[in-house]
XYZ file of C-alpha atoms in Angstrom:
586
model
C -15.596 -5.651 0.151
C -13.913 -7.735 -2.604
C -16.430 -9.052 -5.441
C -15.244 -12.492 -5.178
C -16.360 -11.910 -1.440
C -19.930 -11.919 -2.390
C -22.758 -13.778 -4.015
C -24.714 -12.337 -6.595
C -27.873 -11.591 -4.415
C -30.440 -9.457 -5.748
C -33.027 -6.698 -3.726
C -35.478 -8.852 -3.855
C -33.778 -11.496 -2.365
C -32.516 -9.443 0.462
C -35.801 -7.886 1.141
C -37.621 -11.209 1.542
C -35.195 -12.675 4.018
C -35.750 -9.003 6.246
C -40.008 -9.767 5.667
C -39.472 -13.751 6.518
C -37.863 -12.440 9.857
C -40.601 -9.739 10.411
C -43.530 -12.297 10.173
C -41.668 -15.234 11.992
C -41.513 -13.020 14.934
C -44.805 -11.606 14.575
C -46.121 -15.139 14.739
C -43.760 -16.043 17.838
C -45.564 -12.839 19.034
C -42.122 -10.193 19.552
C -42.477 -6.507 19.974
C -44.080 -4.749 17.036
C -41.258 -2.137 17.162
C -38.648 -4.890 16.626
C -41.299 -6.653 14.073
C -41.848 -3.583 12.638
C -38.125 -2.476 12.032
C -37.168 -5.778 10.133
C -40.375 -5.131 8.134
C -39.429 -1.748 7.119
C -35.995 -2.702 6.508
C -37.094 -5.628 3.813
C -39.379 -2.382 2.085
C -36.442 0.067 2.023
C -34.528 -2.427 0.726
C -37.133 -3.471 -1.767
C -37.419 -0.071 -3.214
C -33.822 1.301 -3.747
C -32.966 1.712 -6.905
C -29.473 0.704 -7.020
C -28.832 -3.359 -5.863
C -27.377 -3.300 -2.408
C -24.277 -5.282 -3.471
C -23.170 -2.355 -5.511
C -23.363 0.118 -2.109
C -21.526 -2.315 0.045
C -18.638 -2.965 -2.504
C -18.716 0.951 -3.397
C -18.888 2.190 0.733
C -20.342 -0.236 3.050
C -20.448 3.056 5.605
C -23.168 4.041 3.166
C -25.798 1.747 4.304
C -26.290 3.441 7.700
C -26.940 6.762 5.856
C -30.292 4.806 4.130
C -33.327 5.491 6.345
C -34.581 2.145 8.355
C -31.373 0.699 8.361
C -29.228 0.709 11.525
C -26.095 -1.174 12.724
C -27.725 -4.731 12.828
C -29.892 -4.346 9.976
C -26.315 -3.327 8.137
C -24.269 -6.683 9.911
C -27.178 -8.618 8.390
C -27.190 -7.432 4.873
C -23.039 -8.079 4.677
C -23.637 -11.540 5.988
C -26.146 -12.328 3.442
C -23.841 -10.885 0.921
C -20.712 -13.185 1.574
C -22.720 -16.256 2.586
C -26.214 -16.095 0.961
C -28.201 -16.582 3.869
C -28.436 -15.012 7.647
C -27.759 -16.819 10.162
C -30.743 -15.214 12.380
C -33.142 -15.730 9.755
C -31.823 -19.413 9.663
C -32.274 -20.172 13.531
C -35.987 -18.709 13.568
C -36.627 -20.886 10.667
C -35.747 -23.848 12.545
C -38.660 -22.887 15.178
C -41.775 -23.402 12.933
C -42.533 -26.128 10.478
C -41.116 -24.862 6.584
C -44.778 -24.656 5.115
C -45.624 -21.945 7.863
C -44.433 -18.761 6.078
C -46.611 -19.954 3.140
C -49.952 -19.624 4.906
C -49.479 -15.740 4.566
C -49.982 -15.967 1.028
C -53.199 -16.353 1.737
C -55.293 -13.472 1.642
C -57.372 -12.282 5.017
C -54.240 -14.655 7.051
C -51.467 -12.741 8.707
C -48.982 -13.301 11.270
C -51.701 -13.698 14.319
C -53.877 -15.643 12.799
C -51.046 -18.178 11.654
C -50.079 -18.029 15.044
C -53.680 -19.301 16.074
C -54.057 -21.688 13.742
C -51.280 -23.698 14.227
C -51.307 -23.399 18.241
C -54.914 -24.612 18.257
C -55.507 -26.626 14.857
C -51.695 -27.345 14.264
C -52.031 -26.732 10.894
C -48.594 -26.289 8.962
C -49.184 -25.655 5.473
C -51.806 -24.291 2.542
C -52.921 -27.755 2.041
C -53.747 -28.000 5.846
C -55.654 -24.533 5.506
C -57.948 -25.659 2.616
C -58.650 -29.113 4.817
C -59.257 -27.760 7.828
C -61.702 -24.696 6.122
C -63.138 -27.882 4.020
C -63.771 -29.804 6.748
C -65.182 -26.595 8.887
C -62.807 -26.573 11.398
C -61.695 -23.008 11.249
C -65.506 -21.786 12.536
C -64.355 -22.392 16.242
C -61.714 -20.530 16.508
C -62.279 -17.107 17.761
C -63.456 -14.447 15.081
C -63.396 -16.757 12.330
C -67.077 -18.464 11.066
C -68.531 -19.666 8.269
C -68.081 -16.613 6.101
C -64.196 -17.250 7.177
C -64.048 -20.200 5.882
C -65.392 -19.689 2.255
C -63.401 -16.375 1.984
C -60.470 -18.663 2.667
C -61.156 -21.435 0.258
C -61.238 -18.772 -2.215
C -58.140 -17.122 -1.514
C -56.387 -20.727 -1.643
C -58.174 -21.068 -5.157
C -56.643 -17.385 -6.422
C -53.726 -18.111 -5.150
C -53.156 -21.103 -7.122
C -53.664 -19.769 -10.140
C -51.340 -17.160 -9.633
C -48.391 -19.837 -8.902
C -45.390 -19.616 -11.058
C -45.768 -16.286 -11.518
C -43.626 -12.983 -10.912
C -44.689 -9.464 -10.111
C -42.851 -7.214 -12.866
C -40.477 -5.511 -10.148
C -39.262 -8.604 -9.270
C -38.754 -9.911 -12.676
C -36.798 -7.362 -13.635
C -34.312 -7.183 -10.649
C -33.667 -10.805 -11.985
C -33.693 -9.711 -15.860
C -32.058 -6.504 -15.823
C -28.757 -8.169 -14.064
C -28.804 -10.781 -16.545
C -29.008 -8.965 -19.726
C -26.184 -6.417 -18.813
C -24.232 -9.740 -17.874
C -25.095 -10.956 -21.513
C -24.141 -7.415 -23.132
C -20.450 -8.278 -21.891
C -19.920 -11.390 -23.488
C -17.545 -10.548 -26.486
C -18.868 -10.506 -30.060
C -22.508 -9.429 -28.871
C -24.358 -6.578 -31.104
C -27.638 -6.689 -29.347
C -29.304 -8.007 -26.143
C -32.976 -7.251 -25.702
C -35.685 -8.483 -23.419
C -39.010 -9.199 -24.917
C -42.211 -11.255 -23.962
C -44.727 -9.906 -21.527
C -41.937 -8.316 -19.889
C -41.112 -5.789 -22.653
C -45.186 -5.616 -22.631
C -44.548 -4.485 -18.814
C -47.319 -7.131 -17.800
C -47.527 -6.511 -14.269
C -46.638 -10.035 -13.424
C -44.182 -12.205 -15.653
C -44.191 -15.854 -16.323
C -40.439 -16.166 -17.321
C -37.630 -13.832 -18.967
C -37.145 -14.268 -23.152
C -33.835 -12.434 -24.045
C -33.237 -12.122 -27.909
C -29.274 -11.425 -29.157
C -27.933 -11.114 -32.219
C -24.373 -11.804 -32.491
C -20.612 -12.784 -34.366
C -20.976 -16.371 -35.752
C -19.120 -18.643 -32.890
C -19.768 -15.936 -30.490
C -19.925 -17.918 -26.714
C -23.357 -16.291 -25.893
C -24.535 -19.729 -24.779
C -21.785 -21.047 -22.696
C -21.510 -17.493 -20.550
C -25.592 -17.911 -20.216
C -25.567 -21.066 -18.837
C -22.739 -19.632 -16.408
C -24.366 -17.008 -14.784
C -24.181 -17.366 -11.581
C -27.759 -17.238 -10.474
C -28.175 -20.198 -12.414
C -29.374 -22.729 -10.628
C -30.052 -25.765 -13.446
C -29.761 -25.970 -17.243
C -32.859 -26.905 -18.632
C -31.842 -27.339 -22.482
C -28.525 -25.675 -23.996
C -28.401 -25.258 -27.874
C -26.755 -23.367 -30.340
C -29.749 -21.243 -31.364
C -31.759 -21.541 -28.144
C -30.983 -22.551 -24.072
C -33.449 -22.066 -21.414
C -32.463 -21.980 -17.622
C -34.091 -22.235 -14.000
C -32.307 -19.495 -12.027
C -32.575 -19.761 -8.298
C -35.261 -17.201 -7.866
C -37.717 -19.928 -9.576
C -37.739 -17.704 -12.499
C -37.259 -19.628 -15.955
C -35.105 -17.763 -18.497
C -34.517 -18.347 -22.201
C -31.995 -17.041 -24.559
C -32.458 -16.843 -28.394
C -29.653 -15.960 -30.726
C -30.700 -14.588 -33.873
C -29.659 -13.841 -37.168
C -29.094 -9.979 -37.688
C -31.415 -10.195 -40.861
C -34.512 -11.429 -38.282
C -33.489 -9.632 -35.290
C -37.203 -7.159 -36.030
C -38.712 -10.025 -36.965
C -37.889 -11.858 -33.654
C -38.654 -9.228 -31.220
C -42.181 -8.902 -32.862
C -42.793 -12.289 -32.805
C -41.368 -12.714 -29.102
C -42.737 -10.010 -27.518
C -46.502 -10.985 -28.358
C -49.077 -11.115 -27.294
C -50.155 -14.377 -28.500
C -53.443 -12.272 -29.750
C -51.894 -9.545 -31.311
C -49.706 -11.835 -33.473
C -52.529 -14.048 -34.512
C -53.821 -10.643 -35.841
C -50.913 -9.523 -37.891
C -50.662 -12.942 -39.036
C -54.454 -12.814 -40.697
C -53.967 -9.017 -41.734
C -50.417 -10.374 -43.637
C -52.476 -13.187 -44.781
C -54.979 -10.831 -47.028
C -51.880 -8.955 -48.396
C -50.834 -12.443 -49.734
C -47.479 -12.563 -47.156
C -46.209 -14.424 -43.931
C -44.970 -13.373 -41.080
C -42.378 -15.893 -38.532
C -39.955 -14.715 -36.182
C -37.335 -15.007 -39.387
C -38.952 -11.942 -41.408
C -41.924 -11.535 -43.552
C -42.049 -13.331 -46.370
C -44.026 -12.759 -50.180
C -46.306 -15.785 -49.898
C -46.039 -16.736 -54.030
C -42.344 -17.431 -53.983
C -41.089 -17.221 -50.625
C -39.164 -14.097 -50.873
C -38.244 -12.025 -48.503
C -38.870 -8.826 -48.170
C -38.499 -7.314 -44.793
C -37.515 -8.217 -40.728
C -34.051 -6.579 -39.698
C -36.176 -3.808 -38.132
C -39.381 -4.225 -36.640
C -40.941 -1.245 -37.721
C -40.384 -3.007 -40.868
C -42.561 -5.842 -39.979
C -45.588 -3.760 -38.908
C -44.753 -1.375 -42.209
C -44.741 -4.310 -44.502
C -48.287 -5.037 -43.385
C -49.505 -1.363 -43.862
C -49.185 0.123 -40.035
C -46.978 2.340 -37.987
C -44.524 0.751 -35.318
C -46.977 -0.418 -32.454
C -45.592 0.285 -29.017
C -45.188 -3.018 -26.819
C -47.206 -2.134 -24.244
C -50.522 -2.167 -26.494
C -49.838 -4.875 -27.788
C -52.692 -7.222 -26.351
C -55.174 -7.171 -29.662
C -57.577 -4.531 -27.216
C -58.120 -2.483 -30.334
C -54.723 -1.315 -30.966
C -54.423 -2.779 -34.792
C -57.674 -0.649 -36.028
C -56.250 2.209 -34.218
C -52.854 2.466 -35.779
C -54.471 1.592 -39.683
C -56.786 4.878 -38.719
C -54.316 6.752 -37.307
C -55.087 6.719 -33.864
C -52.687 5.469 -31.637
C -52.022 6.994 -28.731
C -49.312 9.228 -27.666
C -48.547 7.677 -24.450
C -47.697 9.234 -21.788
C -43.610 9.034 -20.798
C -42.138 8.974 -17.311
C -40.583 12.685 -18.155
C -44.090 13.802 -18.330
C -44.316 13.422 -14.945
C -44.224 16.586 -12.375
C -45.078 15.324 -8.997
C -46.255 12.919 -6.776
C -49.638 13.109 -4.745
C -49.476 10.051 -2.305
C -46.564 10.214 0.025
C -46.233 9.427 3.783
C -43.712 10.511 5.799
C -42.547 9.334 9.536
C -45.921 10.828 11.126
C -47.652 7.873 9.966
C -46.036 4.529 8.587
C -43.194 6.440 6.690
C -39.448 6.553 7.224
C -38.599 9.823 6.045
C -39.346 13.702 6.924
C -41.252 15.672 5.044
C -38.328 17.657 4.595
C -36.030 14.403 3.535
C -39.165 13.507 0.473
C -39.205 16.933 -0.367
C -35.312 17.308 -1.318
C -35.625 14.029 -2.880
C -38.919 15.333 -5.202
C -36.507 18.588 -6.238
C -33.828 16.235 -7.163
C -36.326 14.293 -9.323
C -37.161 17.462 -10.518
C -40.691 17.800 -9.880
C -42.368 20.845 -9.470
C -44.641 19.255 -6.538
C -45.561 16.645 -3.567
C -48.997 16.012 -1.517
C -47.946 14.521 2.001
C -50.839 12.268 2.531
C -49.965 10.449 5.510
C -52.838 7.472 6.687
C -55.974 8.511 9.345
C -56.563 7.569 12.334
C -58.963 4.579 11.077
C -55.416 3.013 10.085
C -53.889 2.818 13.748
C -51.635 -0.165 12.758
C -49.987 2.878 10.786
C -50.281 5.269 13.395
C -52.897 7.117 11.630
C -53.120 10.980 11.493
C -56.397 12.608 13.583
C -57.738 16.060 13.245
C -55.246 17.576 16.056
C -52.470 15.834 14.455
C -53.329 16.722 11.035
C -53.505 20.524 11.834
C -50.344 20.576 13.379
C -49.336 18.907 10.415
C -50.319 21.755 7.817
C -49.062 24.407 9.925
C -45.148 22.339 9.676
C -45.871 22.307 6.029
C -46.253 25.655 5.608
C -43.443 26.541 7.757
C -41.295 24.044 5.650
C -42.829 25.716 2.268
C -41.954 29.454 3.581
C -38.326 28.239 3.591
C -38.011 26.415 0.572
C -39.267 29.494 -1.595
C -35.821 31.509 -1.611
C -34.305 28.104 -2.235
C -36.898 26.815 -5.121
C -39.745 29.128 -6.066
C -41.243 26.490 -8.365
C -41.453 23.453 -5.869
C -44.332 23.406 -3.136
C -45.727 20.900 -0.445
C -48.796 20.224 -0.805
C -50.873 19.550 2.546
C -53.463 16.182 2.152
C -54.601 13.785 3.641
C -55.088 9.442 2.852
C -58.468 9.727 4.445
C -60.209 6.050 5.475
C -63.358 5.682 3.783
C -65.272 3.902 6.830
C -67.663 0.840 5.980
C -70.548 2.912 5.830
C -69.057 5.484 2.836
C -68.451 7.893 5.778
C -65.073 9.625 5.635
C -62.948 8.904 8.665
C -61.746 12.946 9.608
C -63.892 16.047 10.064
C -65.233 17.638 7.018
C -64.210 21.039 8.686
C -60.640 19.969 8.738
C -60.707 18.248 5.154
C -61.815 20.984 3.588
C -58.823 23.159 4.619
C -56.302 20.580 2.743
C -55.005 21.039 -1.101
C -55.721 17.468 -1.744
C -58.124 14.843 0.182
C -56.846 11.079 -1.029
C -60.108 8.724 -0.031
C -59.351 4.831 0.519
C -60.646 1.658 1.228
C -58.992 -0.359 4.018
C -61.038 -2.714 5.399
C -63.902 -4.778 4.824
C -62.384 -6.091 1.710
C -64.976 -8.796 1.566
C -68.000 -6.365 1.369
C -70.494 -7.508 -1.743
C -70.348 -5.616 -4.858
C -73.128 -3.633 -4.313
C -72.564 -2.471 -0.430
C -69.210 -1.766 -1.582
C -69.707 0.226 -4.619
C -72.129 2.320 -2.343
C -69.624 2.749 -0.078
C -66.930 4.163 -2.819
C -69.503 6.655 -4.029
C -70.822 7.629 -0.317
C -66.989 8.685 -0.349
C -67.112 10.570 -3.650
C -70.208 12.730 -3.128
C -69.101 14.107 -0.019
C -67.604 16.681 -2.646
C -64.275 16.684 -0.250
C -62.693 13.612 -1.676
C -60.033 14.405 -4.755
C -58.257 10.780 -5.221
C -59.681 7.609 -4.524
C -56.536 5.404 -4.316
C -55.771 2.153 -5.405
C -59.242 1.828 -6.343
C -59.777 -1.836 -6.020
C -57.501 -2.933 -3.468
C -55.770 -5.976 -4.823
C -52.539 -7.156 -3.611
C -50.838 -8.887 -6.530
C -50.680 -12.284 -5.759
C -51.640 -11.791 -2.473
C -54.741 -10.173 -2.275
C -57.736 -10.720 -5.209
C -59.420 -6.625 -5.920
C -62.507 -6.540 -3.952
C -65.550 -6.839 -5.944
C -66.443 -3.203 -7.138
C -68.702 -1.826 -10.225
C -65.835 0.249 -11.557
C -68.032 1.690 -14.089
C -70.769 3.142 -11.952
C -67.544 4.551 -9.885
C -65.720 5.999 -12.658
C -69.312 8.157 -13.908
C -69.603 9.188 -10.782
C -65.952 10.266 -10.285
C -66.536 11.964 -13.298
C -69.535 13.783 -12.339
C -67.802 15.107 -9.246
C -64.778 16.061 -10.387
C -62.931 13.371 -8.731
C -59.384 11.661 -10.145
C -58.869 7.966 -10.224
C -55.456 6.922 -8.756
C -52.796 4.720 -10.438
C -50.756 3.434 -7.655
C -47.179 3.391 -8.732
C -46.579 0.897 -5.474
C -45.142 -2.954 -7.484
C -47.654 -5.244 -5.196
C -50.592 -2.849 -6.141
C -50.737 -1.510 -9.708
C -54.264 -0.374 -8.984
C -56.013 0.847 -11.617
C -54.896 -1.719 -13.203
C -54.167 -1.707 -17.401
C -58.434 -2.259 -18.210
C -59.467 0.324 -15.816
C -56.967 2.959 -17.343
C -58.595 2.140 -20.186
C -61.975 3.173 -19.109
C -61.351 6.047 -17.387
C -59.656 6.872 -21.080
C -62.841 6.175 -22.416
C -64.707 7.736 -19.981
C -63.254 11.118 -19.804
C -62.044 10.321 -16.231
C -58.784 12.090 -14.902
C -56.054 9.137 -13.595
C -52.925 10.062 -11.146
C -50.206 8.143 -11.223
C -49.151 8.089 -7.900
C -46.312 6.182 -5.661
C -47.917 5.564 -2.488
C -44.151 6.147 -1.308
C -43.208 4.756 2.612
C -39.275 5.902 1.637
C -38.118 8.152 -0.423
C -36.479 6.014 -2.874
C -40.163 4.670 -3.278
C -40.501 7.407 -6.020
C -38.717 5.548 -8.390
C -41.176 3.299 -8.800
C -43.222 5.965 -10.415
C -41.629 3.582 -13.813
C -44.187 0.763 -13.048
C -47.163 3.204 -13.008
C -46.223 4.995 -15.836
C -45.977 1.931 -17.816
C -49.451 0.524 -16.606
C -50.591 3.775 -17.644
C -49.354 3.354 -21.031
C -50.513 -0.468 -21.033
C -53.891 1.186 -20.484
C -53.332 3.399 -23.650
C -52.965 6.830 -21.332
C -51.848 9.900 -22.685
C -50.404 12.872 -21.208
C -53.378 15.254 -21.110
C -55.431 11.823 -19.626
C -52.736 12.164 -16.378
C -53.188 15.010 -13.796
C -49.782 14.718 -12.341
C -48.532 15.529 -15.366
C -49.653 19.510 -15.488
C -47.717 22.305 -13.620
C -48.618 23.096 -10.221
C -50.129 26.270 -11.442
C -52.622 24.045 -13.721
C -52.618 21.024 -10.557
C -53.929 23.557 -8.028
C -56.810 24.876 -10.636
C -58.203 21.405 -11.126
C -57.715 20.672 -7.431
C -59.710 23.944 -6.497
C -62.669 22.828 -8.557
C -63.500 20.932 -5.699
């Protein structure tokens, strides 16, 4: 396929069209299979790590060779390609009223229950939702109540404060595009994101890019004609700022050479950290702008080309990006104690993987190969239980079978790499009472025991905190995964005292997860934090449906970092000799 033959459509864009299709005929009520295989399609999709317009125009063939993606699913993704849209998508569309597909934004309302509440209450949009739950309307319908209702109303509430807003894997399928576009426009020395996206925030209100250039170089006029623009909010010499079709707003700066540092320290914030250089410069009688720091007396200027210059000038060590949020991070690098944060080549495995037992769409033997390749040393298979049957959960029969492939699968990867092992676990429901949702007997026999919460989200602090530690002093339990169970902006973390959980977790041995997965991030930056501070153990872990999933181990690693982690503070970053030691404590 020619590149003029196609439109500059990005994963994300591609993936939400597949999940618009999966919940319009979940709502129309379909069979789950066919539901299910547009849903996995949009999450395959989602997670690959090179944009699907670059397979098609390298080897269309190719796409049939990615798991989850068949002939139709393939005839779909080429349409969208050369026409921006798909035509099946389009006509289901036409079915429902356009605010429908909104209403799943709400947390605790999913296909079915749209589905009910437009049959019965005809309601059509978010604003409809909060009226009717308002009004109490919504206590009629079957399972819903009171309780319903308010949980509702405060989902709506979240949810609008999260508008306008753009999980960081999404934001930078838009931004990375865009600044390779801007590195080829002639005359250009540097192009460099900054903002809370160089801060890996994990959600992004726009995109700042910062250049530095040739005098008269036409950085400006090739911005404001990239194609995914779709208006021009201001153009300038200096400065333009544009609305690309994704929603997302994006500014350019062009910069002197001589304030390039300067710039990017300014730009990339945070708001708090800057007001705190600012005051430190202050009492060394300078100034600080985004044009270089200046000798307050006379003006002069004495430093901003680099920005280790900036934070030099002012008596500190380069601080890296991601700390910079004013948590403590200016007093730590005038003492000398900044971090070493931990790097994504730190990392030697993955402990949270499902394969096509449960909800996955790969063999154990297809995650494996793709874990060597990565080069780590290590994978858990930790496919869901059978509390989870929407994922066709695991139960003790299953699971035993299970182990006994793994270790036929292990005996014949040893001649071919001595240094890479399956591990056998489990993602092990942790049932509203704190009781775990598989035999003891047969938990006990695994190498790692992953605990979760997947229900009940709305459970009070207190009953739910019990719960979590229930879990954790059954002394089988290893991981508790994504430990508060947020969605990001889809699904507020239920309310948990992470504190009382992380002492606990300590006391028994038990290691916090990080999930790697974009819509999760849980532990989130703060938490990392505190299990830092707490002595706590943290895995960073993918929670990976596909293999290509475990490239988002990136987005953990860089909360991880946000939260001021260091290698020896990560479990998944020690050999499997040392993995299996710590594991065995248990």
């Amino acid at each position: 396929m020619a590149n003029g033959d196609t439109c500059l459509m990005e994963n994300a864009d591609i993936s939400k069209i597949f999940y618009e299709i999966a919940d319009l005929l979940e709502i129309k009520g379909e069979n789950p299979f066919r539901v299910r295989s547009y849903r996995n399609a949009g999450l395959v999709i989602e997670g690959l790590p090179e944009s699907v317009k670059a397979i098609v125009e390298r080897n269309e063939k190719k796409l049939e060779e990615i798991p989850g993606i068949g002939k139709s699913i393939h005839e779909k993704i080429v349409e969208i390609l050369k026409t921006g849209k798909c035509s099946y998508h389009q006509e289901l569309l036409k079915e429902f009223p356009s605010g429908l597909l909104e209403l799943l934004k709400v947390q605790g309302v999913g296909p079915k229950k749209v589905k009910l509440l437009y049959e019965e209450l005809e309601i059509k949009s978010i604003a409809d939702l909060e009226n009717a739950a308002s009004a109490g309307r919504l206590r009629g319908l079957p399972g819903m109540g009171e309780k319903t209702e308010a949980n509702i109303l405060k989902a709506i509430k979240g949810l609008k404060g999260s508008e306008g807003r753009f999980k960081i894997a999404v934001a930078l399928s838009y931004a990375e595009p865009l600044v390779e576009y801007l590195k080829k426009t002639p005359d250009v020395f540097d192009v460099q994101p900054a903002g809370s996206l160089r801060r890996w925030k994990d959600t992004i209100g726009d995109i700042d890019i910062l250049v530095t250039c040739k005098k008269g170089a036409p950085v400006m006029d090739r911005f404001v004609a990239y194609p995914e623009v779709a208006s021009v909010v201001a153009k300038g010499e200096t400065k333009s700022t544009v609305m690309l079709k994704s929603g997302l707003q994006a500014d350019v700066r062009v910069l002197d050479k001589k304030a390039y540092g300067a710039a990017l320290q300014y730009f990339t914030g945070s708001k708090t950290h800057n007001i705190a250089i600012r005051d430190r410069a202050k009492k060394m009688s300078l100034k600080i702008s985004e044009y270089g720091v200046f000798r307050e007396k006379d003006n002069k200027w004495l430093a901003g080309e680099k920005e280790e210059d900036v934070y030099k000038a002012v008596g500190l060590p380069l601080i890296p990006p991601e700390l910079r949020e004013n948590r403590g991070e200016i007093e730590a690098a005038e003492e000398g104690r900044l971090p070493a944060l931990v790097e994504i080549s730190d990392i030697k495995g993955d402990l949270h993987i499902h394969t096509k037992e449960s909800d996955g769409s790969n063999t154990i033997e297809e995650m494996a190969e793709y874990a060597m390749k990565k080069g780590y040393q290590y994978i858990a298979v930790t496919e869901h239980s059978k509390a989870v049957g929407i994922a066709h959960g695991l139960d003790e029969k299953r699971l035993l079978k299970q182990m006994d492939e793994i270790d036929k699968i292990n005996s014949q990867l040893v001649t071919r790499n001595p240094k890479f092992r399956i591990l056998k676990g489990i993602e092990v429901d942790i049932k509203a009472d704190g009781s775990l949702d598989l035999d003891k007997k047969v938990l006990e026999k695994l190498d790692v025991v992953v605990g979760a919460v997947h229900s009940k989200f709305n459970t009070p602090e207190e009953e739910m905190t019990k719960r979590v530690l229930k879990a954790i002093e059954t002394g089988v339990v290893n991981i508790i995964a994504h430990p508060t169970g947020r969605l990001l902006s889809s699904r507020e973390p239920y309310p948990i005292n992470m504190a009382k959980v992380m002492e606990a977790a300590k006391r028994h041995k038990v290691i916090m997860e990080l999930n790697s997965y974009p819509d999760r991030l849980d532990l989130n930056d703060i938490h990392c934090k505190l299990a830092r501070e707490m002595g706590v153990m943290v895995v960073i872990s993918t929670d990976s449906h596909n293999r290509l999933h475990m490239e988002n181990m990136k987005f953990g690693v860089y909360t991880a970092r946000r939260g001021w982690l260091e290698k020896e503070d990560v479990i998944n970053t020690r050999s499997l000799n040392d993995l299996l030691k710590i594991l065995q404590q248990k």
